[in-house]
């Protein structure tokens, strides 16, 4: 049987054969090949064997990055290595000898640097017995083939074909023009219009969506596909940044950089939905975050050894540290909840390959490039819409075409020269070189070829960039068309109909719960805050400052511990000072400071606060639990910091600002409640005091019948709110303004 070989660089062979078969063309014995496949087939038929190892195209930028020794490219990043690899490919597709045209260029220093790196790359391949795709193209003998007009060959590729025959897809797909042009407001509305039109008027697998800017539209259509469960296959791949492995990698980068491996960054990882929490014991979250366990074994060993001086429970901490020390890719492979194996392999293999060629580098050098990639180019499937690029749509011809993103910004775009190979440089290589205007002409030619293949076409562009709210011009390919204007915002429902009905939750067991003084204080400040925190148990994560030596909460806990020690023993001021100093030093073993130079200042502030609060007053109760049921029916519990023999109830505060006001129940409800609880236990309270340890100040609050009555009124208000399930905010902010009182703004809608 006679075999017909079609050389079509850039085409999707499987898709194109399918499309031709559906159009009635006999594809029996027809093979469509990419350049690399064609070359390998030619070498095989000619009996030529290559004993060198083949370099995957993804490894070439890694090698180039490792060979760059500075000089002209001293500031080059990984993305520059990617662009240099592309420049090498362009040069090799035009001529056999790149040195002569490069030296003839106008910018001598740049071109000499490119040539130097090019020669270093060639030497590297020779030393390691390697070949790349460009090398084997030059080794292959010519072979008969058919060339498609829609997929032209580069100069070097043209030498691969002997006795070429020229075909055109237009001879196979003979459709009449039926063009409709629309404009929508923003890419998301454009995509929604297309999908609604498909569901209304067509079968899903009759439609191809060709996007002019895949970087934007793959993400838009992927989001809609996930949100509405729309069956779409992505011929131009899906954005890798939307996958769990990429999200986890991004969170790890944030954990390492802006969060210094602190608690906050680790907490975000655990709650992200990308991390397998079944493998992590949250009991050790605080220890691992405070110690800042990282990817460096020596650092981890030192920190864990110091920590064991105050806490010997470190088995899990050491195990988790070992997982990190195995490297970021091993960590991701173990802990990631994988939603796509292809994405996981691409990310981990890309990082491993980069570090293999560049052992002294960091994974972060390549991570940003990874996030910009698409992955998993799919072939079209029955029952699904097919999304691809303008050029890619020529391989998958269906009855209906939607070409989107045809604004002047996206397509064909403006003339843009490569900063490595300027147009003047390329002219020295070949009269068929891909100059910037030639690239634009190629895009326009692809578009003309595309619309000539489809029977029914809808062409669209987003008339506003909603990020900047500026109008966009239609692409030159749309000028002269009559546009249908789509509604400014298309309703969110595509298929099926979604309806959200918020339901207020009535907590019926509220009377069975015990409420602390801080809970009652939260109600007095804002009933809605009390409802969300204490009844629905919604607690926003408190952000951590990784550079802070000791945060306010830890400062307070440590201070309370020292004041409890002072209350329970007869120690001198010097002994108390030693205890405080030792306690602060032990704390630093559990949370090493990022900047050690700040430690003395923070320790002095702690010591000053403690010494200001030294007292020899006789104490009858410290941190003792009291509980009782108020006559209103509210169950109360509390742990007063200090009750002195003379009837003074003390609550310690470590804030830098005085927030309480003498004899003000709205400000002092905590100590009044503590006093009431002590009274129920038979302890007489004369008055209450807030001690501001940092400031050395006291705020007094009476405890008398009038204050008891005010306290009872607050509890009656709580009962009324609970019975009616009505929890209003109590801020003094006008309703026209947004409340910033707490972190529940998004839930509270106030």
XYZ file of C-alpha atoms in Angstrom:
750
model
C 0.000 0.000 0.000
C 1.284 3.426 -0.951
C 1.944 5.676 2.017
C 1.430 9.437 1.828
C 3.488 11.453 4.291
C 2.490 15.028 5.079
C 5.071 17.238 6.801
C 3.111 19.857 8.762
C 5.105 21.612 11.535
C 2.753 23.013 14.154
C -0.215 20.861 13.174
C -1.868 18.341 15.464
C -1.608 15.110 13.416
C -4.381 13.212 15.199
C -6.819 16.124 15.051
C -6.066 16.931 11.424
C -6.533 13.334 10.260
C -9.845 13.156 12.125
C -11.026 16.410 10.577
C -10.070 15.305 7.067
C -11.837 11.981 7.538
C -15.026 13.697 8.746
C -14.911 15.963 5.684
C -14.928 12.908 3.397
C -11.213 12.772 2.569
C -9.751 9.259 2.388
C -7.047 9.163 5.078
C -6.101 5.524 4.570
C -2.310 5.356 4.285
C -1.887 9.049 5.174
C 0.557 10.061 7.919
C 0.878 13.619 9.177
C 4.186 14.305 10.920
C 5.878 16.999 12.923
C 9.423 17.967 11.942
C 11.052 15.833 14.647
C 8.919 12.797 13.819
C 9.651 13.252 10.108
C 13.409 13.425 10.751
C 13.417 10.317 12.919
C 11.413 8.430 10.318
C 13.859 9.539 7.601
C 16.858 8.431 9.664
C 15.236 5.080 10.389
C 14.404 4.390 6.716
C 17.941 5.350 5.741
C 19.466 3.032 8.341
C 21.242 5.860 10.123
C 21.761 5.224 13.833
C 22.647 7.951 16.329
C 24.579 6.739 19.346
C 24.352 10.040 21.250
C 21.729 10.711 23.933
C 18.859 13.011 22.972
C 18.271 16.238 24.937
C 14.576 17.016 25.522
C 13.703 20.572 24.541
C 12.669 21.285 28.149
C 16.258 20.636 29.330
C 17.947 23.058 26.914
C 17.197 26.266 28.926
C 18.530 24.503 32.053
C 21.822 23.742 30.297
C 22.092 27.277 28.903
C 21.401 28.745 32.353
C 24.197 26.603 33.815
C 26.649 27.662 31.083
C 26.075 31.393 31.508
C 29.169 32.606 33.358
C 28.250 36.266 33.509
C 29.605 38.992 31.277
C 26.970 40.472 28.989
C 24.310 38.138 30.424
C 25.409 38.505 34.061
C 21.951 39.702 35.122
C 20.094 37.044 33.132
C 17.226 35.198 34.814
C 15.794 31.821 33.930
C 13.284 33.388 31.553
C 16.242 34.799 29.620
C 17.660 31.287 29.286
C 14.299 30.195 27.845
C 14.417 33.053 25.332
C 18.043 32.282 24.429
C 17.083 28.665 23.735
C 14.341 29.922 21.408
C 16.832 32.217 19.684
C 19.174 29.252 19.102
C 16.287 27.316 17.541
C 15.398 30.225 15.232
C 19.000 30.566 14.078
C 19.378 26.825 13.497
C 16.173 26.751 11.451
C 17.597 29.337 9.035
C 21.255 28.483 8.416
C 23.923 25.846 9.065
C 26.512 28.357 10.254
C 25.264 30.989 12.730
C 28.633 32.687 13.307
C 28.839 34.693 10.072
C 25.388 36.365 10.250
C 25.773 37.049 13.975
C 29.129 38.771 13.500
C 27.630 40.883 10.711
C 25.018 42.317 13.103
C 24.953 45.918 14.277
C 25.175 45.292 18.039
C 28.525 43.566 18.291
C 28.721 43.042 22.062
C 25.283 41.430 22.270
C 25.843 39.186 19.275
C 29.283 38.113 20.466
C 27.762 37.183 23.831
C 25.061 35.124 22.085
C 27.689 33.421 19.929
C 29.888 32.703 22.939
C 26.961 31.064 24.757
C 25.947 29.221 21.578
C 29.463 27.781 21.192
C 29.563 26.837 24.883
C 26.297 24.936 24.408
C 27.689 23.127 21.333
C 30.849 22.211 23.282
C 28.731 20.921 26.179
C 26.817 18.607 23.852
C 30.045 17.328 22.296
C 31.690 16.687 25.684
C 28.673 14.783 26.998
C 27.824 12.988 23.721
C 24.416 14.670 23.395
C 22.256 15.801 20.488
C 19.158 17.969 20.296
C 16.375 18.285 17.724
C 18.332 20.849 15.675
C 21.285 18.470 15.382
C 19.353 15.522 14.033
C 17.501 17.738 11.525
C 20.895 18.410 9.933
C 21.706 14.684 9.914
C 18.558 13.470 8.127
C 18.591 12.784 4.360
C 15.730 14.283 2.289
C 12.591 12.264 1.739
C 9.479 12.675 -0.410
C 6.541 14.304 1.336
C 3.511 16.530 0.922
C 3.649 20.092 2.257
C 0.484 21.869 3.375
C 0.178 25.541 2.393
C -1.341 26.277 5.822
C 1.772 24.951 7.625
C 4.826 26.378 5.793
C 8.385 25.124 6.395
C 11.430 27.016 7.641
C 14.486 27.118 5.309
C 16.307 24.202 6.962
C 13.074 22.181 7.133
C 12.577 22.693 3.384
C 15.788 20.726 2.770
C 14.214 17.690 4.401
C 11.756 17.205 1.522
C 12.650 15.977 -1.939
C 10.186 16.402 -4.794
C 7.700 18.199 -2.568
C 3.996 18.217 -3.410
C 1.884 21.142 -2.223
C -1.634 20.657 -0.902
C -4.105 22.996 0.729
C -6.753 22.220 3.311
C -9.079 24.547 1.428
C -9.466 21.804 -1.186
C -10.846 19.507 1.522
C -12.981 21.861 3.604
C -15.113 23.754 1.087
C -17.521 25.761 3.208
C -19.397 28.992 2.560
C -18.975 32.079 4.685
C -21.479 32.713 7.454
C -19.918 35.245 9.821
C -21.376 36.855 12.916
C -19.375 39.426 14.906
C -19.981 40.387 18.523
C -18.375 42.498 21.205
C -18.635 41.781 24.915
C -17.513 43.648 28.009
C -14.532 41.803 29.373
C -13.162 38.334 28.645
C -15.389 36.612 31.208
C -18.559 37.998 29.577
C -17.239 37.089 26.152
C -16.659 33.495 27.299
C -20.074 33.284 28.974
C -21.794 34.505 25.810
C -20.034 31.846 23.730
C -20.934 29.027 26.108
C -24.572 30.119 26.403
C -24.832 30.334 22.618
C -23.363 26.846 22.282
C -25.834 25.356 24.740
C -28.731 27.160 23.086
C -27.985 26.493 19.412
C -25.433 23.700 18.938
C -24.156 20.348 20.116
C -21.039 20.683 22.232
C -18.842 18.579 19.954
C -19.856 20.599 16.893
C -17.962 23.606 18.240
C -14.365 24.802 18.314
C -13.345 27.857 20.334
C -10.158 29.474 19.008
C -8.664 32.034 21.393
C -6.278 34.746 20.264
C -4.664 34.974 23.702
C -4.476 31.500 25.293
C -2.710 32.848 28.395
C -5.938 34.643 29.362
C -8.710 32.580 27.826
C -7.582 29.136 28.972
C -7.847 30.363 32.543
C -11.250 32.001 31.927
C -12.754 28.920 30.265
C -11.172 26.582 32.809
C -12.786 28.541 35.659
C -16.194 28.383 33.953
C -15.769 24.685 33.162
C -15.056 23.935 36.823
C -17.792 26.235 38.135
C -20.585 24.917 35.899
C -19.264 21.422 35.111
C -19.010 22.226 31.388
C -17.301 19.518 29.307
C -14.358 21.222 27.565
C -11.166 19.712 26.192
C -8.180 22.030 26.092
C -6.168 21.706 22.902
C -3.879 24.516 24.029
C -3.530 23.065 27.503
C -4.829 24.295 30.831
C -3.092 26.842 33.051
C -0.847 24.904 35.396
C -1.238 27.623 38.032
C -4.804 26.382 38.686
C -3.679 22.876 39.738
C -3.040 21.699 43.292
C 0.701 21.007 42.796
C 1.225 24.557 41.474
C -0.874 26.070 44.264
C 1.088 24.123 46.863
C 4.384 25.205 45.288
C 3.222 28.838 45.428
C 2.225 28.463 49.083
C 5.609 26.885 49.881
C 7.371 29.835 48.236
C 5.331 32.253 50.353
C 6.007 30.134 53.447
C 9.744 30.328 52.801
C 10.060 33.953 51.697
C 7.630 36.480 53.159
C 6.737 34.197 56.094
C 10.228 32.879 56.939
C 8.794 29.339 57.426
C 6.549 30.685 60.183
C 3.220 29.500 61.582
C 1.100 31.677 59.317
C 2.567 30.301 56.094
C 2.301 26.706 57.336
C -1.277 27.306 58.470
C -2.216 28.562 54.991
C -0.702 25.425 53.488
C -2.641 23.136 55.827
C -5.953 24.913 55.153
C -5.456 25.349 51.404
C -7.111 22.121 50.303
C -3.923 21.147 48.442
C -2.153 19.531 51.413
C -2.872 16.026 52.726
C -3.543 16.897 56.357
C -3.964 13.202 57.226
C -0.169 13.007 57.111
C 0.267 15.972 59.452
C -0.395 16.136 63.189
C -1.719 19.641 63.865
C -0.667 19.235 67.478
C 2.827 20.195 66.260
C 1.804 23.145 64.061
C 2.968 25.709 66.592
C 6.278 23.964 67.300
C 7.176 23.519 63.610
C 6.141 27.063 62.719
C 7.876 28.686 65.674
C 11.086 26.739 65.061
C 10.856 27.658 61.354
C 11.684 24.162 60.156
C 13.087 24.600 56.648
C 14.775 22.739 53.764
C 18.243 22.950 55.367
C 19.284 20.011 57.566
C 21.994 21.818 59.545
C 19.616 24.645 60.464
C 16.880 22.206 61.482
C 19.216 20.095 63.634
C 20.403 23.169 65.579
C 16.908 24.501 66.203
C 15.440 21.142 67.218
C 18.367 20.402 69.554
C 17.835 23.742 71.315
C 14.087 23.108 71.505
C 14.670 19.728 73.185
C 16.140 21.585 76.184
C 12.585 22.647 77.108
C 10.461 20.040 75.277
C 11.532 16.506 74.406
C 8.442 15.667 72.323
C 10.146 16.140 68.957
C 9.706 12.855 67.066
C 7.116 14.245 64.651
C 9.005 17.516 64.303
C 12.151 15.628 63.282
C 10.177 13.437 60.876
C 8.584 16.463 59.197
C 11.983 18.180 59.036
C 13.411 15.128 57.252
C 10.615 15.349 54.660
C 11.550 18.959 53.986
C 15.256 18.215 53.832
C 14.526 15.727 51.022
C 13.789 18.722 48.794
C 10.788 20.692 47.625
C 9.754 18.217 44.911
C 9.888 15.231 47.266
C 7.863 17.270 49.762
C 5.219 18.107 47.132
C 5.028 14.523 45.871
C 4.425 13.240 49.410
C 1.988 15.817 50.766
C 0.123 17.229 47.755
C -3.496 16.221 47.152
C -2.992 15.569 43.460
C -5.796 16.643 41.123
C -3.743 16.033 37.985
C -0.777 13.667 37.757
C 0.451 15.333 34.545
C 0.732 18.694 36.296
C 2.539 17.123 39.263
C 5.063 15.407 36.988
C 5.628 18.530 34.882
C 6.299 20.727 37.925
C 8.506 18.258 39.797
C 10.423 17.113 36.712
C 11.022 20.726 35.645
C 12.440 21.637 39.071
C 14.496 18.434 39.377
C 15.953 18.894 35.883
C 16.813 22.524 36.597
C 18.541 21.692 39.892
C 20.343 18.748 38.286
C 22.006 21.079 35.774
C 22.284 23.960 38.276
C 23.034 22.354 41.672
C 23.888 25.657 43.337
C 20.597 27.301 42.376
C 17.218 27.487 44.084
C 13.889 26.094 42.883
C 12.464 29.635 43.081
C 14.622 30.587 40.066
C 12.409 28.468 37.813
C 9.109 28.543 39.720
C 7.757 31.757 38.179
C 8.369 30.353 34.707
C 6.469 27.191 35.660
C 3.442 29.176 36.838
C 3.165 30.793 33.384
C 2.969 27.460 31.574
C 0.026 25.531 30.210
C 0.039 21.762 30.443
C -1.811 18.728 29.145
C -2.677 19.586 25.543
C -5.674 17.350 24.872
C -7.174 15.928 21.710
C -10.836 16.636 20.998
C -13.412 14.332 22.540
C -16.961 13.375 21.684
C -19.570 15.374 23.577
C -17.155 18.180 24.528
C -16.348 21.683 23.308
C -12.795 22.000 21.984
C -10.680 25.009 23.018
C -7.501 25.786 21.111
C -5.482 28.608 19.516
C -6.065 30.385 16.185
C -3.404 28.223 14.527
C -4.499 25.098 16.392
C -8.092 25.405 15.145
C -6.880 24.623 11.623
C -6.226 21.047 12.747
C -9.649 20.490 14.330
C -12.291 21.602 11.854
C -15.869 21.306 13.105
C -19.106 22.855 11.805
C -19.021 25.843 14.190
C -16.100 28.158 15.011
C -15.951 30.748 17.776
C -12.856 32.963 17.506
C -12.547 35.040 20.678
C -10.202 37.707 21.969
C -9.874 39.438 18.600
C -9.040 42.837 20.056
C -6.202 44.838 18.567
C -4.179 44.229 21.738
C -4.344 40.437 21.388
C -4.514 39.804 17.658
C -2.487 40.162 15.620
C -0.839 42.523 18.133
C 1.820 45.117 17.511
C 5.218 44.732 15.880
C 7.564 43.405 18.546
C 11.203 42.553 17.949
C 13.068 39.970 19.961
C 15.570 41.659 22.258
C 18.055 38.887 21.382
C 17.620 38.694 17.610
C 16.580 42.070 16.234
C 15.137 42.367 12.741
C 18.447 43.735 11.470
C 20.167 40.639 12.853
C 17.660 38.251 11.298
C 18.028 39.838 7.858
C 21.628 38.588 7.859
C 20.438 35.001 8.246
C 17.847 34.635 5.492
C 15.324 36.483 3.373
C 12.807 34.069 4.881
C 13.695 34.956 8.477
C 10.832 35.531 10.954
C 11.093 39.323 11.171
C 8.609 41.013 13.494
C 6.349 42.117 10.635
C 6.618 38.665 9.057
C 5.385 37.132 12.311
C 2.365 39.451 12.240
C 1.698 38.581 8.609
C 1.886 34.874 9.525
C -0.771 35.401 12.222
C -3.040 37.169 9.751
C -2.475 34.422 7.196
C -3.358 31.791 9.809
C -6.570 33.687 10.531
C -7.498 33.916 6.845
C -6.814 30.206 6.404
C -8.825 29.425 9.512
C -12.049 31.197 8.597
C -11.897 29.761 5.085
C -12.159 26.247 6.544
C -15.276 26.745 8.684
C -18.870 26.977 7.549
C -20.329 28.916 10.490
C -18.229 31.485 12.347
C -18.773 33.804 15.320
C -15.963 36.316 15.798
C -15.745 38.277 19.045
C -13.639 40.651 21.066
C -13.924 42.170 24.535
C -14.589 45.860 24.035
C -13.377 46.821 27.513
C -10.415 45.806 29.584
C -12.247 45.671 32.911
C -8.980 45.636 34.842
C -8.334 49.187 33.654
C -11.826 50.031 32.347
C -10.488 51.242 29.051
C -11.976 50.561 25.606
C -10.264 48.085 23.313
C -10.259 48.395 19.532
C -11.409 45.463 17.415
C -8.608 43.668 15.623
C -7.873 44.670 12.038
C -9.389 41.333 10.968
C -12.778 42.571 12.209
C -12.862 46.036 10.673
C -15.852 46.531 8.403
C -18.016 44.029 10.284
C -21.359 44.838 11.877
C -21.123 44.035 15.579
C -23.785 42.704 17.871
C -23.260 44.210 21.327
C -23.615 41.779 24.207
C -25.128 42.916 27.512
C -22.670 44.656 29.777
C -22.746 41.850 32.335
C -24.109 38.489 31.324
C -26.025 36.797 34.138
C -23.946 34.279 35.999
C -26.166 31.287 35.217
C -25.011 29.393 32.140
C -26.147 25.803 32.865
C -27.746 24.626 35.009
C -29.643 27.313 36.945
C -28.031 28.055 40.290
C -29.813 29.778 43.145
C -28.284 30.705 46.477
C -30.538 31.233 49.483
C -28.768 32.269 52.675
C -30.229 30.697 55.819
C -29.839 32.205 59.273
C -28.632 29.590 61.765
C -30.484 29.501 65.061
C -28.296 28.042 67.815
C -30.849 26.377 70.075
C -28.460 24.929 72.638
C -27.031 28.296 73.630
C -28.355 27.983 77.211
C -26.461 24.718 77.712
C -23.079 26.363 77.114
C -20.793 28.067 79.617
C -19.536 31.512 78.613
C -16.205 33.002 79.598
C -15.581 36.612 80.525
C -14.011 37.243 77.109
C -17.181 35.865 75.453
C -19.413 38.246 77.421
C -17.002 41.080 76.630
C -17.337 40.209 72.927
C -21.152 40.434 73.210
C -21.005 43.817 74.899
C -18.733 45.115 72.121
C -20.774 43.619 69.258
C -23.561 40.963 69.458
C -22.807 39.866 65.884
C -19.202 39.195 66.876
C -20.393 37.071 69.822
C -22.784 35.157 67.558
C -20.140 34.299 64.966
C -17.365 33.466 67.412
C -19.039 31.937 70.427
C -22.161 30.335 68.975
C -21.122 29.396 65.416
C -17.501 28.798 66.489
C -16.052 30.771 63.584
C -12.602 31.997 64.492
C -10.563 33.898 61.900
C -6.913 32.959 61.776
C -4.836 35.642 63.436
C -2.011 36.660 61.077
C 1.540 36.199 62.341
C 4.382 38.645 61.939
C 7.383 36.363 61.349
C 9.836 39.153 62.145
C 8.264 39.841 65.537
C 10.401 38.581 68.422
C 7.437 38.021 70.739
C 3.838 38.757 69.756
C 1.275 40.376 72.053
C -0.526 37.120 72.863
C 2.677 35.280 73.803
C 3.894 38.312 75.760
C 0.621 38.232 77.699
C 0.772 34.492 78.381
C 4.350 34.721 79.581
C 3.560 37.728 81.760
C 0.538 35.970 83.296
C 2.703 32.947 84.049
C 5.268 35.123 85.842
C 2.596 37.000 87.801
C 1.092 33.668 88.842
C 4.542 32.589 90.057
C 4.872 35.838 92.005
C 1.451 35.346 93.616
C 2.178 31.837 94.755
C 5.508 32.338 96.528
C 7.497 34.682 98.693
C 10.362 35.606 96.357
C 12.500 38.696 96.314
C 12.533 41.161 93.473
C 15.953 39.900 92.341
C 14.729 36.294 92.364
C 11.640 37.337 90.417
C 13.894 39.107 87.906
C 15.936 35.928 87.417
C 12.799 33.841 86.869
C 11.520 36.305 84.261
C 14.857 36.383 82.435
C 15.053 32.584 82.362
C 11.437 32.287 81.109
C 12.118 34.702 78.229
C 15.290 32.822 77.248
C 13.410 29.502 77.277
C 10.762 31.024 75.031
C 13.450 31.928 72.477
C 14.459 28.259 72.321
C 10.936 27.464 71.092
C 10.831 30.326 68.582
C 14.269 31.476 67.375
C 14.345 35.092 66.277
C 14.854 35.870 62.590
C 16.889 38.940 63.523
C 18.779 38.204 66.726
C 19.921 41.812 67.109
C 16.381 42.774 68.149
C 16.235 40.291 71.031
C 17.910 42.446 73.760
C 15.480 45.315 73.164
C 12.430 43.046 73.326
C 13.731 41.271 76.413
C 14.325 44.607 78.163
C 10.728 45.643 77.478
C 9.489 42.367 78.958
C 11.719 42.671 82.019
C 10.709 46.297 82.600
C 7.021 45.357 82.449
C 7.487 42.532 84.956
C 9.529 44.562 87.422
C 7.021 47.411 87.332
C 4.384 44.914 88.453
C 6.355 43.343 91.313
C 4.306 43.311 94.495
C 4.322 41.558 97.864
C 0.564 41.838 98.420
C -1.038 38.741 99.961
C -2.993 36.733 97.399
C -5.819 34.261 98.031
C -6.561 33.182 94.442
C -4.681 33.041 91.102
C -6.087 31.625 87.862
C -8.674 29.639 89.833
C -11.744 28.414 87.953
C -15.121 29.702 89.146
C -18.521 28.953 87.629
C -22.172 29.765 88.351
C -25.532 30.265 86.649
C -26.750 33.847 86.562
C -30.381 34.599 87.412
C -30.844 35.482 83.714
C -30.172 31.833 82.887
C -26.727 32.388 81.380
C -24.053 29.951 82.529
C -20.765 31.697 83.330
C -17.206 30.597 83.995
C -13.981 32.474 84.613
C -10.375 32.406 85.761
C -9.578 35.677 87.583
C -5.880 36.479 87.260
C -5.524 37.535 90.891
C -7.678 38.029 93.987
C -5.921 39.752 96.908
C -6.756 39.307 100.557
C -7.994 42.902 100.886
C -10.791 42.214 98.343
C -9.073 43.599 95.250
C -9.684 41.622 92.044
C -6.925 42.162 89.471
C -6.872 41.453 85.721
C -3.523 41.801 83.953
C -3.259 43.511 80.570
C -0.142 43.678 78.406
C -1.399 46.075 75.742
C 0.418 49.287 74.888
C -2.747 51.396 75.067
C -5.247 51.801 77.895
C -8.614 50.499 76.671
C -10.581 50.483 79.905
C -12.408 53.326 81.610
C -13.125 53.705 85.306
C -16.562 52.366 86.348
C -17.693 51.849 82.725
C -19.561 48.528 82.404
C -19.084 48.479 78.604
C -15.311 48.617 79.092
C -15.000 46.696 82.362
C -17.524 43.871 82.062
C -14.811 41.214 82.392
C -13.684 42.139 85.897
C -17.275 42.737 87.015
C -18.162 39.211 85.897
C -15.093 37.800 87.669
C -16.124 39.645 90.834
C -19.678 38.252 90.580
C -18.333 34.696 90.166
C -16.048 35.101 93.196
C -18.987 36.437 95.202
C -21.015 33.315 94.337
C -18.097 31.276 95.698
C -18.199 33.183 98.998
C -15.311 35.582 98.331
C -15.995 39.230 99.107
C -14.776 41.647 96.441
C -14.290 45.284 97.354
C -13.294 46.640 93.937
C -11.597 45.615 90.682
C -8.449 46.789 88.922
C -6.897 46.407 85.485
C -3.104 46.368 85.680
C -1.339 47.479 82.489
C 1.988 45.717 82.995
C 3.885 47.467 80.180
C 2.723 50.904 81.241
C 2.763 50.498 85.016
C -0.787 51.944 85.154
C -3.983 50.852 86.910
C -7.624 51.421 85.986
C -10.114 50.914 88.824
C -13.665 49.653 88.516
C -16.201 49.637 91.359
C -18.079 46.512 92.292
C -21.349 47.562 93.974
C -25.079 47.059 93.561
C -25.306 49.550 90.705
C -22.549 47.759 88.775
C -24.185 44.365 89.446
C -27.454 45.705 88.002
C -25.699 46.951 84.873
C -24.041 43.575 84.471
C -27.428 41.842 84.778
C -28.824 44.151 82.074
C -26.087 43.053 79.662
C -26.915 39.388 80.257
C -30.636 40.070 79.756
C -29.762 41.662 76.408
C -27.849 38.508 75.482
C -30.842 36.309 76.374
C -33.150 38.507 74.285
C -30.837 38.316 71.250
C -30.473 34.527 71.570
C -34.208 33.865 71.895
C -35.058 36.049 68.879
C -31.962 34.993 66.888
C -31.281 38.665 66.214
C -27.661 39.706 66.365
C -27.032 43.280 65.363
C -23.731 45.105 65.175
C -23.093 47.786 67.771
C -20.568 49.932 66.010
C -20.804 53.702 65.893
C -19.965 53.681 62.183
C -22.723 55.062 59.895
C -24.573 52.375 57.954
C -23.346 53.937 54.729
C -19.779 53.002 55.662
C -18.148 49.595 55.992
C -17.348 48.382 59.497
C -13.688 47.544 60.082
C -14.115 46.654 63.747
C -13.166 42.983 63.369
C -12.132 40.378 60.792
C -15.678 39.198 60.051
C -16.509 41.894 57.498
C -17.017 39.478 54.596
C -19.391 37.303 56.658
C -21.133 40.067 58.562
C -21.672 42.244 55.448
C -21.453 45.315 57.650
